[in-house]
mmCIF file of C-alpha atoms and ligand atoms in Angstrom:
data_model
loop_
_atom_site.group_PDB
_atom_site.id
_atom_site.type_symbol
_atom_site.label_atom_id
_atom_site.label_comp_id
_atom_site.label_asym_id
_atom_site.label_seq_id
_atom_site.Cartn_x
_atom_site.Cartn_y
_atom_site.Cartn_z
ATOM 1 C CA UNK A 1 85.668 113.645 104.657
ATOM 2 C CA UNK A 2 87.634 114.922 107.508
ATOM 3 C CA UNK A 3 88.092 118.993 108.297
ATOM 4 C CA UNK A 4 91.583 118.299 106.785
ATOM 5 C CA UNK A 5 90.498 117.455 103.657
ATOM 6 C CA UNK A 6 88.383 119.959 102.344
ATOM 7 C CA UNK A 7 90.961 121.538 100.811
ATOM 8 C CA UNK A 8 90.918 118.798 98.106
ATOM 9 C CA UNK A 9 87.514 120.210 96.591
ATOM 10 C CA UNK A 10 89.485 123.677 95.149
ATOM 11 C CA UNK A 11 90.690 122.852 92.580
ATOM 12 C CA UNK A 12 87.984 120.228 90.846
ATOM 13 C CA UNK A 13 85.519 123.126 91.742
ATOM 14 C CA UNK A 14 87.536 125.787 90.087
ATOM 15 C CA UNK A 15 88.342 123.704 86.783
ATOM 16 C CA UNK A 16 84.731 122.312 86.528
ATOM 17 C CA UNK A 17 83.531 126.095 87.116
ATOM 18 C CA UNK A 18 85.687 127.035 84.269
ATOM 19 C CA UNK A 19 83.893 124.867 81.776
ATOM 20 C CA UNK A 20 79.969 124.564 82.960
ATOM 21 C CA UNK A 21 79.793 127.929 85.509
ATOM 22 C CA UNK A 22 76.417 130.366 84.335
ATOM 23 C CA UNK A 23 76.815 132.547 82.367
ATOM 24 C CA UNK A 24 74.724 135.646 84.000
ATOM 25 C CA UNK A 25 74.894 139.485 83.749
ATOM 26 C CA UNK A 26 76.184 140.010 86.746
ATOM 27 C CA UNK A 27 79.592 137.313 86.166
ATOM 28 C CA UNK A 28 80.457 139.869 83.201
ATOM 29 C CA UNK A 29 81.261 142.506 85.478
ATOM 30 C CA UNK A 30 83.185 143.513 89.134
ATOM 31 C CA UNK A 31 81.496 146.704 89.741
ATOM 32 C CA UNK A 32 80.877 146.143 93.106
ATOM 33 C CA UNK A 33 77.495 148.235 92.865
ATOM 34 C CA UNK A 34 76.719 145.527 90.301
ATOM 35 C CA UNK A 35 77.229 142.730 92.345
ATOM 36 C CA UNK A 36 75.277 143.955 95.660
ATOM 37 C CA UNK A 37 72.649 144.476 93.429
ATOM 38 C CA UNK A 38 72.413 140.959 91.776
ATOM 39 C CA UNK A 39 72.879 139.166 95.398
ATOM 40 C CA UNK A 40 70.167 141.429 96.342
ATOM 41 C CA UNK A 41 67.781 140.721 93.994
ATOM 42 C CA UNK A 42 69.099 137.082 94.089
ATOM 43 C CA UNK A 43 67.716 136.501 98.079
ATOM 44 C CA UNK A 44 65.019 134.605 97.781
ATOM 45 C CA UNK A 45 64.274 135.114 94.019
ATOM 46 C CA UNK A 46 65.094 132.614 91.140
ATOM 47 C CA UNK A 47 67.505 133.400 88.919
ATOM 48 C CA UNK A 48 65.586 133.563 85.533
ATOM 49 C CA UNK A 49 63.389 136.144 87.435
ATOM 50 C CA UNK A 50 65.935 138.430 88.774
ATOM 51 C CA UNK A 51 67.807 138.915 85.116
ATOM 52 C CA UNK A 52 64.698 141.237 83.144
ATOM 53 C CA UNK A 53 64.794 143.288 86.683
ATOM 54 C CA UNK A 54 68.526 143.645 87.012
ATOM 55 C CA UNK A 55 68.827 144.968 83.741
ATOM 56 C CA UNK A 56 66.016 147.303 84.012
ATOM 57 C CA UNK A 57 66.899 148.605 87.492
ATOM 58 C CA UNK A 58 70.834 149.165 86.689
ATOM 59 C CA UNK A 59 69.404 151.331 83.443
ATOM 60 C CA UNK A 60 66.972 153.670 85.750
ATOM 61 C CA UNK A 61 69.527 153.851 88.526
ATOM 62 C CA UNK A 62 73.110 153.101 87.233
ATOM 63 C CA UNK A 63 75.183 154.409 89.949
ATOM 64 C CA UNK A 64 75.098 154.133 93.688
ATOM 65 C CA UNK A 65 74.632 157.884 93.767
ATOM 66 C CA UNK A 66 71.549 157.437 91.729
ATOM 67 C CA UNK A 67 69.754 154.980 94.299
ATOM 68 C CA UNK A 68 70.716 156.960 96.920
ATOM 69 C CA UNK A 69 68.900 160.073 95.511
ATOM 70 C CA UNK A 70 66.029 157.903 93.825
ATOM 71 C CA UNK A 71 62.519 158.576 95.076
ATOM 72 C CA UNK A 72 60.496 156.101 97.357
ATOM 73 C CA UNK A 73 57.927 155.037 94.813
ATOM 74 C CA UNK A 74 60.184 155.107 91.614
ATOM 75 C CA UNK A 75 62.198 151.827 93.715
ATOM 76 C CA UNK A 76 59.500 150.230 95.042
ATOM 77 C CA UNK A 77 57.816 150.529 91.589
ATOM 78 C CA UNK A 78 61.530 149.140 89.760
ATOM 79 C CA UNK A 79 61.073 146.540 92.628
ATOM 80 C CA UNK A 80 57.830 145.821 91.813
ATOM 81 C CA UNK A 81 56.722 142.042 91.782
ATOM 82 C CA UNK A 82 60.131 140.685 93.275
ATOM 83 C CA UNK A 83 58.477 141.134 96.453
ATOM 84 C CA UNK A 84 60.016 141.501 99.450
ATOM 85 C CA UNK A 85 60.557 144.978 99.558
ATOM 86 C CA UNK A 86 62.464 145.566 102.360
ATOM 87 C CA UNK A 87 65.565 144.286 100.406
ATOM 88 C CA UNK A 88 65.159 147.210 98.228
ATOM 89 C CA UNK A 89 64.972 149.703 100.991
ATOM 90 C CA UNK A 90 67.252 148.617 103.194
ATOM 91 C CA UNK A 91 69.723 148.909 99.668
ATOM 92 C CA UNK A 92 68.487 152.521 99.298
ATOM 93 C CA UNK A 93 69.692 153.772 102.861
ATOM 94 C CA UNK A 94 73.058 151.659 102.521
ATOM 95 C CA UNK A 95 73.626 153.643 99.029
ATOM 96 C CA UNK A 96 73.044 156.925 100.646
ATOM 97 C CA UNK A 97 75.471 155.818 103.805
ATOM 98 C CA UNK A 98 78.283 154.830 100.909
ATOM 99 C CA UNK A 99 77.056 157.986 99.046
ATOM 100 C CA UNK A 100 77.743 160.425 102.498
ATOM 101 C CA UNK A 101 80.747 158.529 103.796
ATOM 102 C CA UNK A 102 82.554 156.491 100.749
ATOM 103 C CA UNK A 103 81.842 159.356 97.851
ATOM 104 C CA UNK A 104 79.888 156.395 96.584
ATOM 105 C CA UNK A 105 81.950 153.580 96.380
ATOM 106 C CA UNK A 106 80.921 150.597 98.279
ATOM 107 C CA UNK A 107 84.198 149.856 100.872
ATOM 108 C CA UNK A 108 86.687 147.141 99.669
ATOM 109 C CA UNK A 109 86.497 145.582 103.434
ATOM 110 C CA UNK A 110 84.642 142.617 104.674
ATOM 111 C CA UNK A 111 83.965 144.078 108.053
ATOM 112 C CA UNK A 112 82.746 147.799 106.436
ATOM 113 C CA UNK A 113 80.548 145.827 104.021
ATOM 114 C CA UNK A 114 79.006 144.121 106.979
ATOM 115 C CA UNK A 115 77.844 147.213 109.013
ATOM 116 C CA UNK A 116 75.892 148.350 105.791
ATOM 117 C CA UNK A 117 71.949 148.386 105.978
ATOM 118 C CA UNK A 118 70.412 144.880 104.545
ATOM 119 C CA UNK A 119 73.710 143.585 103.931
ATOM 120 C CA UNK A 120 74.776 140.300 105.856
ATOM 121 C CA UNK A 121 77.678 137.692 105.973
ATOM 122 C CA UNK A 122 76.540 135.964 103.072
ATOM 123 C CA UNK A 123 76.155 139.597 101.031
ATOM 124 C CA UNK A 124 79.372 140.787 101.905
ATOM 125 C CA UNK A 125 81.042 138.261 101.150
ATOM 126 C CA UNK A 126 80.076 137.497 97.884
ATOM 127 C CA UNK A 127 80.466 141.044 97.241
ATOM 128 C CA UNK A 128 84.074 141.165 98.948
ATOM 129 C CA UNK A 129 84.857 138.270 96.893
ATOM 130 C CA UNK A 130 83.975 138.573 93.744
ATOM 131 C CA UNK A 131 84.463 142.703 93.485
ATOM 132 C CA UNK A 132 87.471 143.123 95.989
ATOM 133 C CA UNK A 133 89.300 139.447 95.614
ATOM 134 C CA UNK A 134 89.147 139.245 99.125
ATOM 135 C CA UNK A 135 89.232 135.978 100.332
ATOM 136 C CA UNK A 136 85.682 135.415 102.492
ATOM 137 C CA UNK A 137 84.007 133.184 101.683
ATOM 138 C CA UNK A 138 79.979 132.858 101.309
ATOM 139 C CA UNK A 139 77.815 130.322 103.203
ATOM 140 C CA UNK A 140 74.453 129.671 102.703
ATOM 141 C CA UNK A 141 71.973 126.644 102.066
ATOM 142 C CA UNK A 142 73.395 125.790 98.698
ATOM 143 C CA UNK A 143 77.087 125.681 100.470
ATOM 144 C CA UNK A 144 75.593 123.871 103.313
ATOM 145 C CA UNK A 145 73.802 121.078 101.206
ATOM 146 C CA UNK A 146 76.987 120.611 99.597
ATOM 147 C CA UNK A 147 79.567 120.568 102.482
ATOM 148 C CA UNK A 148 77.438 118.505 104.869
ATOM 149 C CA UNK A 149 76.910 115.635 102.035
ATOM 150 C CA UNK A 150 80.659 115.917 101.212
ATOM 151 C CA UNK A 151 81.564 114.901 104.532
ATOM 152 C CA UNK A 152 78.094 112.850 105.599
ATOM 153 C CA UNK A 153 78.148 115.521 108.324
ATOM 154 C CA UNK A 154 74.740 115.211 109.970
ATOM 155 C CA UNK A 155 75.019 118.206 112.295
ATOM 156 C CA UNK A 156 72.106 120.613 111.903
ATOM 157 C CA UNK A 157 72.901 123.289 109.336
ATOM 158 C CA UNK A 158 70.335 125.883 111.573
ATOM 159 C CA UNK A 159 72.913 125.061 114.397
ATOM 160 C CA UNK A 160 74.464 129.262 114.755
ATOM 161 C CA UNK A 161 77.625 127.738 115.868
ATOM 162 C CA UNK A 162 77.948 124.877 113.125
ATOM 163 C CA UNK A 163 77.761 127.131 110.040
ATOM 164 C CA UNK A 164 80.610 129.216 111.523
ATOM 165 C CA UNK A 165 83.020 126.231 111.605
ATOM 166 C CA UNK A 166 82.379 125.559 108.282
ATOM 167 C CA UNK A 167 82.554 129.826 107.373
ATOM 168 C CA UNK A 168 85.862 129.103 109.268
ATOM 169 C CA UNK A 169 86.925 125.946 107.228
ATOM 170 C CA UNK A 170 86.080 127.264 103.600
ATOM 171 C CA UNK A 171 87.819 130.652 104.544
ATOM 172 C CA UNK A 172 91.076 128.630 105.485
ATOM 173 C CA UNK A 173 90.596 126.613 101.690
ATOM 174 C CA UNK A 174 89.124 129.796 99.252
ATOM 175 C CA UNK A 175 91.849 130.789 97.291
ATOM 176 C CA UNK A 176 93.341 133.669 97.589
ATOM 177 C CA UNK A 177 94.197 134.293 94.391
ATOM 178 C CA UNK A 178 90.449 133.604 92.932
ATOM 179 C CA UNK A 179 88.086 133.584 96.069
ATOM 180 C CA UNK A 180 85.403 135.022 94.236
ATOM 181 C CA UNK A 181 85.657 132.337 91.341
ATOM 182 C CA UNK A 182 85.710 129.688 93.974
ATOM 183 C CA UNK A 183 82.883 130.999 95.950
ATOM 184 C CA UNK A 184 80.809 131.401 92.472
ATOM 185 C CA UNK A 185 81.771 127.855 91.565
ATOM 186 C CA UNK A 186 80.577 126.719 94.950
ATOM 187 C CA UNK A 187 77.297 128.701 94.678
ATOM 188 C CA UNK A 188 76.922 126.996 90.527
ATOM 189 C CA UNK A 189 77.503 123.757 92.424
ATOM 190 C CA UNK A 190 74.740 123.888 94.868
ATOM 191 C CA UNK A 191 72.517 125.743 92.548
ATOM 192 C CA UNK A 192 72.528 123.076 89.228
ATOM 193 C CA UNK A 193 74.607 119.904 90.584
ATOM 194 C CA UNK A 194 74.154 119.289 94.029
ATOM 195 C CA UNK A 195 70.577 120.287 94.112
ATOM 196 C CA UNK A 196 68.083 121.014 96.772
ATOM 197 C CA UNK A 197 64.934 119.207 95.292
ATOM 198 C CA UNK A 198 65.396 115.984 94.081
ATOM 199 C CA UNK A 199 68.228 113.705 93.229
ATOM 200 C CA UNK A 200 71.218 115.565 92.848
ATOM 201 C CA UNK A 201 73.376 115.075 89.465
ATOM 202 C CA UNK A 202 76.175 113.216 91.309
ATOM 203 C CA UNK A 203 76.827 111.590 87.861
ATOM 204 C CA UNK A 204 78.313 114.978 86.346
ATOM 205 C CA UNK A 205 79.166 116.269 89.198
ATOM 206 C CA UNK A 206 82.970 116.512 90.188
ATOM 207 C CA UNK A 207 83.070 115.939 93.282
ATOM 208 C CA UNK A 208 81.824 113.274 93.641
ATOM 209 C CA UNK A 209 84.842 110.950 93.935
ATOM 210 C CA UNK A 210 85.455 113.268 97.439
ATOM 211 C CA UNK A 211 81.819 112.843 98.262
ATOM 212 C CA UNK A 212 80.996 110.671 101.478
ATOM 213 C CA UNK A 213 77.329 110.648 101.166
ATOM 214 C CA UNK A 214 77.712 109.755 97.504
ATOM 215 C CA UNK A 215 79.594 106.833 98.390
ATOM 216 C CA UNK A 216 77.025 105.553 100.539
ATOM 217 C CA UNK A 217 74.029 106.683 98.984
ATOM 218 C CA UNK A 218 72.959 108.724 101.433
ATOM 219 C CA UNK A 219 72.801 112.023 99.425
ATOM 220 C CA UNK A 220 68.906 113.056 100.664
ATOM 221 C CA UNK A 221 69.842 112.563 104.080
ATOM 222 C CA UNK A 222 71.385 115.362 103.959
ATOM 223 C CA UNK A 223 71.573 118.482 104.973
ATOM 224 C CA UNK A 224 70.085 117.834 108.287
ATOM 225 C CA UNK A 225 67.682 120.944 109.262
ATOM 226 C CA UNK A 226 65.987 121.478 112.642
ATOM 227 C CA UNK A 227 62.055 121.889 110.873
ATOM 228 C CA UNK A 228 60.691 125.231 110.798
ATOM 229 C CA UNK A 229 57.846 126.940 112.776
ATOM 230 C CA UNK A 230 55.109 126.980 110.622
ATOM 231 C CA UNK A 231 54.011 129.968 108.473
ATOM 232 C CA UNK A 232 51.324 131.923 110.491
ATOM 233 C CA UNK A 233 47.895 131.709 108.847
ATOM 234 C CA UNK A 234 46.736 135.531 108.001
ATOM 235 C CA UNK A 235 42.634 135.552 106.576
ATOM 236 C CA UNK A 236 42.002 138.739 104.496
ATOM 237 C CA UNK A 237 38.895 140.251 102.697
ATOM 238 C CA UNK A 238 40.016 142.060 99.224
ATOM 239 C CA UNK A 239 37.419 144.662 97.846
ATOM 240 C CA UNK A 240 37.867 145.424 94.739
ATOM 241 C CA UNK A 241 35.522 148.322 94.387
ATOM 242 C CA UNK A 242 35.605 150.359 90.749
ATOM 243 C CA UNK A 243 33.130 151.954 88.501
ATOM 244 C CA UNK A 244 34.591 149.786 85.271
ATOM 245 C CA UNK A 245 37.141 153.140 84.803
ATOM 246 C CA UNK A 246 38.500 153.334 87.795
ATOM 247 C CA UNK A 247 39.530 151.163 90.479
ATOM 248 C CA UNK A 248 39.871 152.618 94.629
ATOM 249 C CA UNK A 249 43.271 151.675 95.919
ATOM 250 C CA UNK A 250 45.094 153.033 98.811
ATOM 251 C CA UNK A 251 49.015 153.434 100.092
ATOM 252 C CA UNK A 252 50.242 150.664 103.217
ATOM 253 C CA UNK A 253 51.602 152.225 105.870
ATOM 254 C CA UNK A 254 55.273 152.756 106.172
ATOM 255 C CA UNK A 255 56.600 150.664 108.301
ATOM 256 C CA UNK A 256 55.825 146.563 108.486
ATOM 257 C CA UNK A 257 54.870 144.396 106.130
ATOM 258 C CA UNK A 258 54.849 145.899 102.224
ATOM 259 C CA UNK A 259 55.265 149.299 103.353
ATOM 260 C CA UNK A 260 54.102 152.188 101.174
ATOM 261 C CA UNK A 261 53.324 150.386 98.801
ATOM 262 C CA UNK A 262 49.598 150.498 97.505
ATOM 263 C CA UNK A 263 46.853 147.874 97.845
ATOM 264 C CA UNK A 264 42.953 147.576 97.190
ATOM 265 C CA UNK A 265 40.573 148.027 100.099
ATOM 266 C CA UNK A 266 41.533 144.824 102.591
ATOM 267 C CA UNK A 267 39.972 144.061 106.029
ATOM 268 C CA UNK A 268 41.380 140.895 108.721
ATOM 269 C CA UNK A 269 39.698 138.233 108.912
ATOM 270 C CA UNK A 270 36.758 136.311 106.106
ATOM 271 C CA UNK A 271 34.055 138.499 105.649
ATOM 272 C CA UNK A 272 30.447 137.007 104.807
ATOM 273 C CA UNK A 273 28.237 138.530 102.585
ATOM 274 C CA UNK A 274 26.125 140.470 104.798
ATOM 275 C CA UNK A 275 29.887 141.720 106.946
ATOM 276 C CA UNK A 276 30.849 142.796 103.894
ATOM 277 C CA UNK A 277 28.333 145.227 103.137
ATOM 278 C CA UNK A 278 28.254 146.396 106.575
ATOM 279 C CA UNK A 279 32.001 146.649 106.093
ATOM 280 C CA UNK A 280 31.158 148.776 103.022
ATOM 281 C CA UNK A 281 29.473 151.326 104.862
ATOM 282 C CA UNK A 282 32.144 152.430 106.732
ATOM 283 C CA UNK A 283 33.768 153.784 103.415
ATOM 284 C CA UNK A 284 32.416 156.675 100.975
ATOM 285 C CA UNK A 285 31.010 154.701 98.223
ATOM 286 C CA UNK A 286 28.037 154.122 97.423
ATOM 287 C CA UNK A 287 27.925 150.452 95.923
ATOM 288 C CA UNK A 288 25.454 149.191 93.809
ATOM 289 C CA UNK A 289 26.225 145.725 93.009
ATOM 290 C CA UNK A 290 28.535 143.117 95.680
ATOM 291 C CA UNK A 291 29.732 139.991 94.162
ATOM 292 C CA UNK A 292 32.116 137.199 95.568
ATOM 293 C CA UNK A 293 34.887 136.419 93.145
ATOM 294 C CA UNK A 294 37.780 134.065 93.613
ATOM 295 C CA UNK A 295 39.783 133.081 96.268
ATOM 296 C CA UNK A 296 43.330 133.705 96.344
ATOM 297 C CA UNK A 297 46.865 132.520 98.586
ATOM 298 C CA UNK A 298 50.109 134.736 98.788
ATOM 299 C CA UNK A 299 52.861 133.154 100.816
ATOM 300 C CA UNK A 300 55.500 134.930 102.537
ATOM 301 C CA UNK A 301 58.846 134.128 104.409
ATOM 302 C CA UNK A 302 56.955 133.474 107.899
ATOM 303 C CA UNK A 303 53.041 133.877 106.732
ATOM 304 C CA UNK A 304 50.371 133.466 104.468
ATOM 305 C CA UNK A 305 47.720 135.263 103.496
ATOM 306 C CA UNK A 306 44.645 133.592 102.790
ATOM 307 C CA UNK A 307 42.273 135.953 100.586
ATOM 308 C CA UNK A 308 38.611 135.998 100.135
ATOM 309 C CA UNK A 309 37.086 138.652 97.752
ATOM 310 C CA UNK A 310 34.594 141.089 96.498
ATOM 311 C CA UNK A 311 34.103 142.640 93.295
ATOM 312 C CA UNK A 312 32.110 146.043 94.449
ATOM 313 C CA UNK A 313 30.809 148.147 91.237
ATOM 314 C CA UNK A 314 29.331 151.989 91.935
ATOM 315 C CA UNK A 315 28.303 154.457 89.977
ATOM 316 C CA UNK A 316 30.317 155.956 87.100
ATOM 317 C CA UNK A 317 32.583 158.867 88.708
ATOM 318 C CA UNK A 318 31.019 158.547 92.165
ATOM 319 C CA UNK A 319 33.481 157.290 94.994
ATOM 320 C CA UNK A 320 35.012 159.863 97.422
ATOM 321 C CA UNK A 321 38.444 160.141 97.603
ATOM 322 C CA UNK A 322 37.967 160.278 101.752
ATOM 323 C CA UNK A 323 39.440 157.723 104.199
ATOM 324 C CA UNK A 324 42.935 157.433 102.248
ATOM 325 C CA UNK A 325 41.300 156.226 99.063
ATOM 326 C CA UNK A 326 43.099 156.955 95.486
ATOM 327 C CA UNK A 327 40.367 156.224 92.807
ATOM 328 C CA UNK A 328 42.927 155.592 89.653
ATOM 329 C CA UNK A 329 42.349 154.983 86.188
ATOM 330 C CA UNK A 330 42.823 150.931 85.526
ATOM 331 C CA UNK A 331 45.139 151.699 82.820
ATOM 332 C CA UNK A 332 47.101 153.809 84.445
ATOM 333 C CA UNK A 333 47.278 151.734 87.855
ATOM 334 C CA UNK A 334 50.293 149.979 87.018
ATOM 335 C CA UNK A 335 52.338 152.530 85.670
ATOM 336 C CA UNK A 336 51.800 154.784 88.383
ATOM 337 C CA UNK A 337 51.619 152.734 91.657
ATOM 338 C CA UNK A 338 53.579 150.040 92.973
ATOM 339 C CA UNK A 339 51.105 147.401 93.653
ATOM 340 C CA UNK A 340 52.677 144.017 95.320
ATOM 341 C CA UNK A 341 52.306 140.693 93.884
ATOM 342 C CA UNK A 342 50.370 139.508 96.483
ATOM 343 C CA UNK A 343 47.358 140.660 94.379
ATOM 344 C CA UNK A 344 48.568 139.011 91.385
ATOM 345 C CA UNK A 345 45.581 136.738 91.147
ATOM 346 C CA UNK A 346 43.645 140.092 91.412
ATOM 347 C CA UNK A 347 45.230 141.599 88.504
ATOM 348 C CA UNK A 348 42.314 141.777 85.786
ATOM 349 C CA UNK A 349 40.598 143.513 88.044
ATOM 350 C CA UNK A 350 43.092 146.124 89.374
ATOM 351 C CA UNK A 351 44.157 147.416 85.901
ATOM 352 C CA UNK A 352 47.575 145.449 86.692
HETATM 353 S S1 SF4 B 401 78.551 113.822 94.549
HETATM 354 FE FE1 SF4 B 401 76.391 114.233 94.601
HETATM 355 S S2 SF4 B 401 75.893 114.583 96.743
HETATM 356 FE FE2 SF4 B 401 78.117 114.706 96.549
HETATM 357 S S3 SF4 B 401 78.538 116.891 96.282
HETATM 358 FE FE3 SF4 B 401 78.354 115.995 94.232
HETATM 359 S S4 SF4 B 401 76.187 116.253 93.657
HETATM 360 FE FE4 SF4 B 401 76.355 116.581 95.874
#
């Protein structure tokens, strides 16, 4: 497919949209507020997952007033599980810079949306899109996959400079009269037809009497993608050290990786048996049994953590609440702290 011709796509796109686009919570509306949030929530999170904690989120904190005035732990607690937290804060100090300087209403300009905390190209132009009907359009892997197997374009899609020609291209063919339809059919495309794992559904899909790579067969040969550094390989001890009450957690610091939000007692590296007692000592309890329990991975955008653990029991209302340690009730744990789901596999043990 040549540059030229991309423009042929629209309107296929627009009338297939119209008959098999999602229907989700967030097409119902064009409160821009709305719409941040879902793309938010949407960055690196499935879509199944994000609807239970769009709802919930938009009923604590309705307005873009309310996040701004919201309190640390009741976000990173709404948050909670979606990982990635820095999404959510980022959000909180762009709602208080729309709160101080647009009386609360996000801008209706591309370039305004931009300079916003946590908000990128992608973000704000979905947003300026779909809310504003201005006509940006939104690139991202899904649009990627299904541009560069249009046009058997085998240019890396990492390549900076190759993903703003085709920014360029689809701005010059969104149109203007339904740019944020378009870029939502675009984004249904990639997302259910033109898939990232597997065969894609050329066979209902309609562009695929446009599609070059269809044509040949060569649909999983593309996109091309320089390959990634590998993730870097964290090893962490867990102690999970309660009295069958209460459990000893304590709050992250607040900046880096899952900041302020709480965790159980974790050291670098994997800790023997007999490092983990001595470990032990350099905290105020007093523990009278140690036992290994399960391993456990989380993976992150660039790491992984690779968990070895202890269950520690003490005595029955001992523990000292020294050293940054919160000793909390295990039923209450959940509904009081915002524990990430890194621990997840934790989770009968931490009350969560
Ligand atoms: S025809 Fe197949 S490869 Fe081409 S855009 Fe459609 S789903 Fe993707």
């Amino acid at each position: 497919m040549k540059p030229t011709d991309y423009d042929k796509i629209v309107n296929p796109l627009l009338t297939w949209y119209a008959s098999s686009g999602r229907d989700l919570p967030w097409r119902k509306t064009k409160d821009p507020y709305r719409i941040w949030l879902s793309e938010i929530m949407l960055q690196q999170t499935r879509v199944e997952a994000v609807k239970g904690y769009y709802d919930r989120f938009l009923t604590a904190l309705p307005t873009v007033s309310d996040l701004a005035a919201a309190g640390e732990e009741n976000i990173l607690k709404l948050w909670e599980g979606l990982g990635y937290y820095s999404r959510v804060r980022y959000m909180q100090q762009a709602a208080i810079l729309v709160t101080e300087e647009y009386e609360g209403a996000l801008p209706a300009d591309y370039a305004a949306l931009l300079k916003l905390p946590g908000i990128g190209p992608y973000t704000a132009a979905a947003i300026a899109s779909i809310a504003f009907s201005i006509p940006k359009a939104v690139v991202d892997g899904n649009v990627l996959r299904v541009i560069t197997r249009l046009g058997e374009d085998g240019t890396d899609i990492a390549d900076a400079r190759f993903r703003r020609d085709m920014a360029d291209m689809l701005d010059a063919i969104i149109p203007g009269d339904v740019p944020g339809t378009f870029n939502q059919a675009i984004m249904d495309l990639g997302a259910m037809v033109c898939t990232p794992n597997g065969i894609p559904k050329c066979e209902i899909c309609p562009l695929a009497r446009l599609c070059k790579a269809h044509a040949s067969g060569t649909e999983l040969s593309y996109p091309v993608k320089s390959s990634l550094k590998p993730r870097k390989i964290e090893k962490i001890t867990v102690f999970i050290i309660h009295d069958g009450e209460r459990v000893a957690i304590r709050k992250r610091p607040n900046h880096g990786l899952l900041a302020g939000m709480y965790e159980p007692v974790q050291t670098p590296g994997h800790l023997n048996e007999k490092a983990a007692v001595i470990f032990l000592e350099s905290l105020p309890v007093d523990p009278l049994h140690v036992e290994r329990i399960e391993n456990a991975k989380h993976i992150f955008t660039h790491k992984e953590w690779h968990m070895i653990a202890y269950e520690v029991k003490i005595a029955a209302g001992s523990g000292d609440a020294a050293a940054g340690l919160i000793f909390t009730p295990l039923k209450e744990t959940v509904s009081a702290y915002p524990i990430p789901s890194a621990y997840a596999s934790y989770r009968r043990y931490l009350g969560i």
